[in-house]
Amino acid sequence: MLFEVWAPRAGQVTLWADGGTYAMAPGPAGTGWWRCEAPGTEGTRYGFRLDGGPPLPDPRSRRQPDGPDGTSAVVDVSRFAWRHAWPGRPLPGAVLYELHVGTFTREGTFEAAAAKLPHLAELGVTHVEVMPVCPFPGRHGWGYDGVAPWAVHEPYGGPEGLARFVDAAHGRGLGVVLDVVHNHLGPSGNHLPSFGPYFTDAHHTPWGAAVNLDGPGSAEVRAYLTASALAWLRDYRLDGLRLDAVHALADTSPEHFLAELSAAVDDLAARLGRPLFLVAESDRNDPATTTPREAGGLGLHAQWNDDFHHALHTALTGESQGYYADFAADPAAALGKTLRSGFFHDGAYSSFRGRRHGHPLDPGVTPAHRLLGYAQTHDQVGNRALGDRLSAALSPGLLACAAALVLCAPFTPMLFMGEEWGARTPWQYFTDHTDPGLAEAVRTGRRREFTAHGWPEEEIPDPQDPATRDRSCLDWAEPSREPHAALLAWYRRLIALRHTEPALTDPRWAYGDLSADARTVRFARGPLHVAVNLGAETAALRMGAAAAGAQVVAAWRPVPPPDAEGVLRLPPETAVVLRAAAVPAPPVAAATGAGGT
């Protein structure tokens, strides 16, 4: 078989494969590519020796059986046994469900996660968004410190495990989205700098030197990342990718890497004949991220909307520290603004950043499904000192209100695993670094960060302690107990409404009415009226004449319909969805004149 590697910094490259050594010949002058033919088949162990050094893993390795620092193994993706034909599921109308393979179940494997897919199918979500699965040191971790961006973490089940999981999801009618990290590689096991200029000191990120997207040699680096993305979508039959922290992709090229990537993905979708999409995590609040390329944008299909999360979080909890400060000044106004126009920070001053931030989003040209809305994510839970979910502080009623706002708003909704039953298990930051020095640096850094904000050092979980990961595993006995069972039924009901009521997936930012005050929010989506009461007292909401005679189609607790004057008396910590009474069509006048009857 043909082995090849891009190693422009090497004067000599040798292939090591199953104990044999094979000289590699350079490709055309100036390309930096080396290649050779050698025996190889599924499972062949191999590596590349640069200038007589030890065998290093292939930068395009599909499998690392012994972890990031071990040799690579050949994977023949044509051997994957696919059982289910899959036409794909597009993003418009979707309900996403974010999960972490290592804590979704106690076993922490693709196989164990696949066994829980019936729960997700019954819940009604359309896509499973899987957090990163590239190899990282040790067994357990979040996955954002992965290396080998073409390979699959072996403890999860490796490449075949991922393929079987995707196939099982498709068999249940669920699409699969994979979270990928292009903006940095982990601090341990990253051998790419030995091969070529994958990183540059011209730009810096929170993780150090930036990925080289615009310097010498960047054409190959861009091609490397693009080919990796296409391989996930093509070879594993994925439906989309979530791109981590795209604001950290520094690129001054005439064509931004993200525009190049989105064009390649759209082309692949056309060739495969099924929808594919890219979802960006970005803190720039820039509509250009999802603006079509032909209109001068980057052409990504959607982006996370943290502004909606922050506004909802402050309205629910009253928290005001850090980046919540801007939203906590007037949570109702912030929530109303994000519901109307997506971004809260749209060029106004941000006290957290100490400057103006963001750009206005034009609801007239941006479909609402291009923004993802959510009450919880791995970031917003796991980056808290104790990894506490909303369920640790809020009543089931307030959790139900949050669900109604997420699932009835015009955004593409996303849930974080366990949210649907109000899981009481935390989701904490955990690592399994095998380098003692790095392990201690992570441990002390985490404690230093939160003690600076007033947390006692002894309360901060040790990321390296296996118990931290174990505490973060979902408890699958909870959904059958109260109050979890009732909350789960509520999520199922709201998601079912989203699938059967076209008004809830209307891509237009269309509201018959939208009002948010200190503790209540209400809005209309077509014939449906949504109202939530976050307060501790019954609220009398004037829903208007259109709501008079409306029918209750979903309610967290018993709610009488609006009275004859359209006043809804909504109990505390309750959400309700109403359907307006049908308005009789005006009578059709009899036709008159010649030929009339």
XYZ file of C-alpha atoms in Angstrom:
597
model
C 0.000 0.000 0.000
C 1.029 3.622 -0.418
C 2.311 5.464 2.644
C 2.847 9.224 2.416
C 3.477 12.096 4.786
C 4.061 15.835 4.602
C 7.341 16.551 6.399
C 9.004 19.629 4.830
C 11.338 20.066 7.785
C 12.976 16.650 7.404
C 16.031 15.881 5.328
C 15.270 12.166 5.397
C 12.110 10.208 6.209
C 11.851 6.477 6.834
C 8.713 4.412 7.226
C 8.612 1.958 10.106
C 5.866 -0.645 9.569
C 5.388 -3.795 11.666
C 9.090 -3.890 12.488
C 10.303 -3.321 8.918
C 12.023 -0.178 7.691
C 11.411 1.380 4.279
C 13.123 4.382 2.721
C 10.743 7.091 1.583
C 11.371 9.189 -1.504
C 10.655 12.912 -1.634
C 7.882 14.079 -3.916
C 8.234 16.911 -6.421
C 10.735 19.518 -5.284
C 9.342 22.033 -2.833
C 6.199 20.136 -1.863
C 7.575 18.570 1.327
C 5.780 15.284 0.658
C 7.432 11.875 1.102
C 6.025 8.520 -0.076
C 6.769 4.847 -0.521
C 5.061 1.520 -1.178
C 5.223 -1.077 1.616
C 3.212 -4.091 2.853
C 0.238 -2.978 4.882
C -3.320 -3.941 5.665
C -5.974 -3.358 8.333
C -4.249 -3.078 11.699
C -0.677 -2.663 10.416
C 1.300 -0.644 12.972
C 3.459 2.087 11.485
C 5.191 5.376 12.093
C 7.557 7.832 10.414
C 11.167 8.368 11.445
C 12.399 11.877 10.728
C 16.155 12.227 10.207
C 16.862 8.997 12.096
C 14.673 9.751 15.091
C 12.156 7.423 16.754
C 8.951 6.434 14.907
C 6.337 9.165 15.264
C 2.609 8.716 14.685
C 1.201 9.653 11.301
C -0.274 13.188 11.341
C -3.204 11.693 9.382
C -3.451 8.602 11.556
C -6.917 7.040 11.665
C -6.141 5.015 14.772
C -3.796 5.281 17.768
C -4.169 1.937 19.610
C -1.680 2.922 22.321
C -2.622 6.573 22.660
C -1.264 9.803 21.170
C 2.411 8.903 21.657
C 2.190 5.367 20.225
C 2.538 4.234 16.658
C -0.377 4.467 14.259
C -2.486 1.643 12.846
C -3.906 1.288 9.348
C -7.703 1.595 9.148
C -9.598 0.523 6.046
C -12.779 2.586 6.292
C -14.316 0.578 3.431
C -14.589 -2.330 5.877
C -17.157 -0.550 8.077
C -20.344 -2.621 8.017
C -23.176 -0.156 7.469
C -26.644 -1.621 8.063
C -28.830 1.422 7.506
C -29.263 3.559 4.437
C -29.266 7.202 5.451
C -30.664 10.126 3.438
C -29.472 12.655 6.005
C -31.286 15.148 8.251
C -30.907 18.879 7.612
C -30.415 21.515 10.272
C -33.679 23.478 9.773
C -36.264 21.991 12.127
C -33.651 20.131 14.163
C -33.427 19.593 17.919
C -29.836 18.847 18.962
C -28.673 16.881 21.991
C -25.095 17.393 23.191
C -23.466 14.397 24.854
C -20.041 13.335 26.081
C -19.321 9.677 25.324
C -17.161 9.235 28.430
C -19.870 10.293 30.902
C -23.133 9.685 29.055
C -22.907 6.224 30.607
C -20.818 4.797 33.434
C -19.032 2.538 30.923
C -18.020 5.540 28.828
C -17.989 3.811 25.424
C -19.706 4.158 22.059
C -21.333 0.786 22.590
C -22.864 1.802 25.918
C -23.983 5.146 24.474
C -25.642 3.359 21.556
C -27.709 1.344 24.032
C -29.277 4.628 25.219
C -30.278 5.813 21.751
C -33.878 4.561 22.177
C -34.234 7.103 24.994
C -33.144 9.905 22.659
C -35.412 8.733 19.858
C -38.372 8.677 22.254
C -37.398 12.098 23.583
C -37.808 13.410 20.053
C -34.415 15.007 19.386
C -33.236 14.832 15.799
C -29.443 14.933 16.113
C -26.898 13.766 18.643
C -24.000 16.219 18.961
C -21.020 14.219 20.211
C -18.240 16.052 22.005
C -14.690 15.526 20.605
C -13.539 11.937 20.143
C -9.966 12.431 18.904
C -7.243 10.721 20.985
C -6.075 12.442 24.154
C -3.796 11.336 27.029
C -5.192 8.773 29.451
C -8.685 7.324 29.404
C -11.007 10.088 30.576
C -11.187 13.743 29.590
C -13.405 16.319 27.938
C -11.716 15.762 24.571
C -10.719 19.351 23.837
C -7.044 18.565 24.453
C -6.970 15.945 21.705
C -4.146 15.501 19.210
C -4.383 13.283 16.043
C -7.400 15.087 14.498
C -8.149 12.229 12.094
C -8.284 9.446 14.715
C -10.787 8.168 17.293
C -10.065 7.761 21.014
C -9.331 4.076 21.581
C -10.961 3.722 25.054
C -14.272 4.873 23.551
C -14.140 2.072 20.983
C -11.881 3.423 18.260
C -12.898 3.958 14.631
C -15.152 0.910 14.382
C -16.895 1.878 17.608
C -17.705 5.317 16.228
C -18.964 3.849 12.950
C -21.245 1.425 14.790
C -22.577 4.254 16.987
C -23.365 6.435 13.965
C -25.029 3.511 12.197
C -27.123 2.724 15.273
C -28.180 6.368 15.552
C -29.190 6.459 11.901
C -31.169 3.278 12.457
C -33.183 5.223 15.048
C -33.667 8.165 12.704
C -31.090 10.308 14.528
C -28.453 12.369 12.784
C -24.978 12.656 14.314
C -22.910 15.830 14.641
C -19.281 15.660 15.794
C -17.511 18.386 17.754
C -14.076 18.996 16.181
C -11.224 21.201 17.372
C -9.244 23.009 14.671
C -7.983 25.929 16.746
C -5.372 24.076 18.843
C -4.053 20.667 19.821
C -3.533 19.319 23.306
C -0.419 20.106 25.327
C 0.644 16.453 25.456
C 1.212 14.081 22.534
C 1.281 16.759 19.822
C 3.987 15.715 17.337
C 2.891 17.909 14.414
C 5.619 20.563 14.896
C 8.235 17.881 14.205
C 6.789 17.386 10.734
C 6.119 20.899 9.505
C 4.893 24.452 10.160
C 1.490 23.479 11.531
C 1.681 26.318 14.062
C 2.834 29.919 13.928
C 4.038 32.492 16.438
C 2.543 35.262 14.306
C -0.723 34.823 16.193
C -1.426 33.685 19.706
C -4.381 31.962 21.317
C -5.279 31.053 24.919
C -3.531 27.739 24.193
C -0.290 29.228 22.834
C 0.893 29.462 19.228
C -1.924 29.572 16.691
C -2.614 27.057 13.954
C -0.818 28.278 10.823
C -3.588 29.345 8.456
C -1.891 32.271 6.728
C 1.900 31.911 6.986
C 4.493 29.989 4.956
C 3.322 26.411 4.476
C -0.245 27.297 5.442
C -1.755 25.908 2.225
C -0.901 22.371 3.365
C -2.126 23.049 6.907
C -5.449 24.332 5.596
C -5.739 21.305 3.305
C -4.930 19.051 6.264
C -7.774 20.432 8.374
C -10.241 20.536 5.492
C -9.477 16.949 4.502
C -9.921 15.861 8.113
C -13.359 17.505 8.260
C -14.445 15.910 5.001
C -13.180 12.509 6.139
C -15.383 12.608 9.245
C -18.435 13.512 7.189
C -17.738 11.094 4.336
C -16.165 8.044 5.960
C -18.236 8.009 9.158
C -21.432 9.213 7.480
C -21.790 12.099 9.889
C -24.421 14.757 9.308
C -22.531 17.784 10.526
C -19.625 19.173 12.497
C -19.556 21.587 15.407
C -16.412 23.740 15.105
C -14.883 24.657 18.453
C -13.971 28.300 19.182
C -13.657 29.526 15.607
C -12.796 32.994 16.919
C -9.363 31.508 17.737
C -8.711 30.666 14.056
C -6.515 33.638 13.204
C -6.412 34.048 9.434
C -5.501 37.105 7.353
C -5.646 35.246 4.024
C -7.713 36.666 1.133
C -10.158 33.800 1.722
C -10.738 32.883 5.345
C -10.212 29.221 6.183
C -13.831 28.892 7.338
C -15.154 30.064 3.957
C -12.887 27.555 2.239
C -14.073 24.813 4.581
C -17.763 25.626 4.161
C -17.376 25.563 0.383
C -15.726 22.144 0.559
C -18.489 20.792 2.807
C -21.234 22.145 0.544
C -19.511 20.518 -2.432
C -19.285 17.195 -0.579
C -22.986 17.397 0.316
C -23.830 17.869 -3.360
C -21.684 14.887 -4.345
C -23.095 12.634 -1.611
C -26.667 13.737 -2.213
C -27.455 14.369 1.448
C -27.472 17.500 3.636
C -24.343 18.373 5.620
C -23.843 21.361 7.905
C -21.286 23.210 9.999
C -22.106 24.823 13.351
C -19.621 27.323 14.770
C -18.866 28.172 18.349
C -17.985 31.849 18.169
C -17.954 34.669 20.695
C -17.686 37.403 18.060
C -21.413 37.984 17.591
C -20.692 38.508 13.911
C -23.513 37.789 11.425
C -20.841 37.226 8.753
C -20.163 33.831 10.343
C -23.408 32.444 8.923
C -23.917 34.832 6.028
C -23.724 32.926 2.712
C -20.393 33.130 0.922
C -21.980 34.686 -2.155
C -23.113 37.551 0.080
C -19.621 38.046 1.489
C -19.901 35.855 4.582
C -18.118 32.721 5.751
C -20.991 30.451 4.789
C -21.278 28.394 7.966
C -24.740 27.029 8.510
C -25.288 28.021 12.149
C -23.572 29.262 15.289
C -24.038 28.875 19.017
C -25.736 31.876 20.648
C -24.311 32.387 24.121
C -26.143 35.708 24.444
C -29.498 33.920 24.635
C -28.047 31.500 27.188
C -26.649 34.311 29.348
C -29.894 36.272 29.273
C -31.931 33.196 30.172
C -29.463 32.140 32.871
C -29.545 35.495 34.637
C -33.351 35.628 34.446
C -33.549 32.181 36.034
C -30.799 32.420 38.646
C -30.125 36.086 39.325
C -26.383 35.503 38.947
C -24.408 38.572 37.959
C -20.725 37.683 38.167
C -18.291 37.754 35.238
C -19.860 37.834 31.798
C -23.353 37.641 33.311
C -23.032 41.226 34.572
C -24.220 42.897 31.358
C -27.297 40.671 31.213
C -28.098 40.859 34.929
C -28.532 44.628 34.789
C -31.968 43.987 33.244
C -32.507 40.275 32.560
C -35.986 40.750 31.124
C -34.798 43.313 28.596
C -31.812 41.148 27.696
C -33.985 38.086 27.200
C -36.492 40.031 25.133
C -33.747 41.471 22.947
C -32.170 38.086 22.216
C -35.582 36.602 21.394
C -36.286 39.440 18.959
C -32.937 39.792 17.243
C -30.528 37.089 18.365
C -27.586 39.043 19.747
C -27.579 41.105 22.929
C -24.084 42.442 22.258
C -24.576 43.960 18.823
C -22.099 46.828 18.976
C -22.972 48.164 22.414
C -20.549 48.390 25.332
C -19.654 45.152 27.131
C -18.531 45.698 30.713
C -16.977 42.226 30.852
C -14.749 43.004 27.871
C -14.311 46.682 28.654
C -15.197 47.690 25.072
C -17.917 47.639 22.462
C -18.651 44.184 21.147
C -20.553 42.468 18.352
C -22.481 43.495 15.272
C -26.225 43.760 14.647
C -27.917 40.750 13.129
C -30.645 41.541 10.618
C -33.591 39.217 11.326
C -34.904 40.079 7.877
C -32.078 38.229 6.134
C -30.860 35.719 8.734
C -33.121 32.693 9.297
C -33.625 32.082 13.004
C -32.461 28.472 12.743
C -28.919 29.734 12.091
C -28.600 30.462 15.817
C -28.594 27.655 18.371
C -30.458 28.383 21.601
C -29.891 26.517 24.861
C -30.207 26.748 28.625
C -27.156 24.565 29.350
C -24.072 23.310 27.498
C -20.907 21.462 28.460
C -19.127 24.832 28.661
C -21.715 26.644 30.732
C -21.959 23.771 33.216
C -18.460 22.310 33.221
C -16.612 25.606 33.448
C -18.315 26.451 36.720
C -16.262 25.789 39.847
C -18.338 22.778 40.898
C -19.779 21.819 37.522
C -23.272 22.371 38.899
C -26.238 22.203 36.559
C -29.285 24.463 36.733
C -31.055 21.641 38.560
C -28.754 22.156 41.552
C -30.316 25.552 42.248
C -33.672 25.727 40.477
C -37.043 24.141 41.146
C -38.553 21.724 38.622
C -40.991 24.487 37.710
C -38.228 26.905 36.727
C -36.485 24.150 34.785
C -39.771 23.609 32.955
C -39.949 27.330 32.171
C -36.422 27.238 30.747
C -37.393 24.280 28.564
C -40.408 26.151 27.184
C -38.322 29.185 26.260
C -35.641 27.084 24.556
C -37.973 24.756 22.691
C -40.568 27.315 21.626
C -38.202 30.124 20.614
C -37.300 30.489 16.921
C -33.706 29.268 17.366
C -32.506 25.733 16.689
C -32.743 24.275 20.212
C -29.998 22.227 21.824
C -30.105 20.254 25.083
C -27.182 19.108 27.223
C -27.285 15.444 28.207
C -29.477 14.787 31.240
C -31.083 18.217 31.065
C -34.312 16.621 29.877
C -34.920 15.024 33.261
C -33.221 17.643 35.452
C -30.192 15.447 36.178
C -28.729 16.112 39.609
C -25.295 14.757 38.726
C -22.773 17.572 38.175
C -20.596 17.782 35.083
C -17.177 18.742 36.305
C -13.846 19.408 34.659
C -11.787 16.202 34.613
C -8.527 15.082 32.997
C -6.326 12.011 32.946
C -2.954 13.438 31.988
C -0.167 10.871 32.104
C 2.537 13.546 32.415
C 2.871 14.245 36.199
C 4.056 17.798 35.635
C 1.161 18.637 33.349
C -1.299 16.949 35.707
C -0.123 19.095 38.612
C -0.178 22.260 36.493
C -3.807 21.613 35.530
C -4.758 20.849 39.131
C -3.145 23.959 40.610
C -4.291 26.181 37.751
C -7.909 25.169 38.227
C -7.749 25.832 41.953
C -5.963 29.136 41.506
C -8.587 30.320 39.014
C -11.536 29.733 41.310
C -9.952 30.654 44.646
C -9.319 34.053 43.060
C -13.106 34.338 42.772
C -13.712 33.443 46.404
C -14.062 29.650 46.325
C -12.326 27.724 49.127
C -9.484 25.729 47.585
C -10.597 22.482 49.214
C -13.992 22.689 47.470
C -12.576 22.760 43.943
C -12.693 19.229 42.470
C -9.328 17.755 41.501
C -9.484 17.219 37.713
C -7.067 14.288 37.984
C -9.037 12.451 40.658
C -11.006 9.591 39.010
C -13.885 10.410 41.358
C -14.349 13.740 39.541
C -15.163 11.932 36.311
C -17.281 9.361 38.123
C -19.416 12.074 39.739
C -20.001 13.495 36.266
C -21.572 10.327 34.836
C -25.314 10.435 34.309
C -27.462 8.470 36.743
C -29.841 6.562 34.481
C -32.032 5.569 37.440
C -33.177 9.189 37.806
C -35.555 9.443 34.809
C -37.938 6.902 36.358
C -38.224 8.851 39.630
C -40.012 12.082 40.463
C -39.592 14.928 39.878
C -37.385 13.781 37.011
C -40.080 11.717 35.292
C -42.466 14.664 35.122
C -39.792 16.933 33.681
C -38.885 14.301 31.088
C -42.539 14.043 30.051
C -42.629 17.850 29.716
C -39.596 17.884 27.407
C -41.134 15.139 25.305
C -44.363 17.097 25.015
C -42.643 20.321 23.962
C -40.410 18.583 21.427
C -43.431 16.759 19.996
C -45.164 20.138 19.586
C -42.105 21.454 17.794
C -42.338 18.616 15.302
C -46.079 18.961 14.684
C -46.525 22.741 14.789
C -44.959 24.479 11.770
C -45.100 27.828 13.578
C -42.446 26.675 16.047
C -39.913 25.952 13.298
C -40.782 28.951 11.155
C -37.354 30.402 10.210
C -38.729 33.936 10.362
C -38.311 35.993 13.526
C -42.063 36.335 13.541
C -43.940 37.099 16.745
C -47.558 38.000 17.022
C -46.619 39.520 20.375
C -43.532 39.484 22.598
C -43.324 40.876 26.105
C -40.820 40.332 28.895
C -40.970 41.935 32.318
C -39.363 41.246 35.677
C -40.637 37.660 36.026
C -42.841 36.850 33.029
C -42.220 36.274 29.348
C -44.817 35.737 26.669
C -44.778 35.589 22.902
C -46.830 34.249 20.030
C -45.594 32.032 17.223
C -48.344 31.798 14.640
C -51.459 30.483 16.393
C -49.466 29.393 19.452
C -49.037 31.595 22.516
C -46.214 30.792 24.934
C -46.159 32.222 28.461
C -43.853 31.585 31.389
C -44.009 32.858 34.945
C -40.646 32.771 36.716
C -42.077 34.469 39.782
C -43.306 33.121 43.108
C -46.828 34.538 42.730
C -49.622 33.941 40.245
C -49.347 36.415 37.376
C -52.263 37.937 35.500
C -51.131 38.288 31.894
C -53.155 40.262 29.397
C -52.688 38.055 26.364
C -54.908 40.170 24.135
C -58.070 39.515 22.201
C -56.342 36.929 20.019
C -55.884 34.690 23.060
C -59.489 34.881 24.210
C -60.912 31.388 24.010
C -57.472 29.883 23.452
C -56.988 26.208 24.200
C -54.263 24.935 26.549
C -52.159 22.449 24.553
C -49.283 22.045 27.031
C -48.840 23.207 30.615
C -46.336 22.394 33.333
C -49.136 22.440 35.908
C -52.901 22.917 35.492
C -53.589 26.321 33.979
C -57.071 27.685 33.210
C -57.453 29.139 29.716
C -57.583 32.913 29.325
C -60.846 34.515 30.312
C -63.219 36.269 27.945
C -61.009 39.363 27.974
C -57.841 37.444 27.189
C -56.390 37.541 30.726
C -54.332 34.453 31.607
C -53.836 33.682 35.290
C -50.545 31.817 35.281
C -49.470 30.030 38.477
C -45.945 30.623 39.810
C -42.984 28.868 38.177
C -45.131 27.576 35.369
C -45.058 27.557 31.582
C -47.980 27.100 29.206
C -48.518 26.825 25.466
C -51.919 27.923 24.137
C -53.528 27.608 20.741
C -55.601 30.580 19.651
C -59.192 29.857 18.820
C -59.812 29.481 15.127
C -61.214 32.643 13.604
C -64.207 31.832 11.393
C -63.654 32.722 7.759
C -65.828 35.572 6.502
C -68.850 34.414 4.506
C -68.346 34.239 0.776
C -70.699 36.588 -1.038
C -72.925 35.004 -3.651
C -71.739 35.625 -7.182
C -73.992 37.887 -9.215
C -74.218 39.043 -12.774
C -74.266 37.220 -16.037
C -73.824 33.547 -15.598
C -74.158 33.820 -11.827
C -76.179 31.433 -9.737
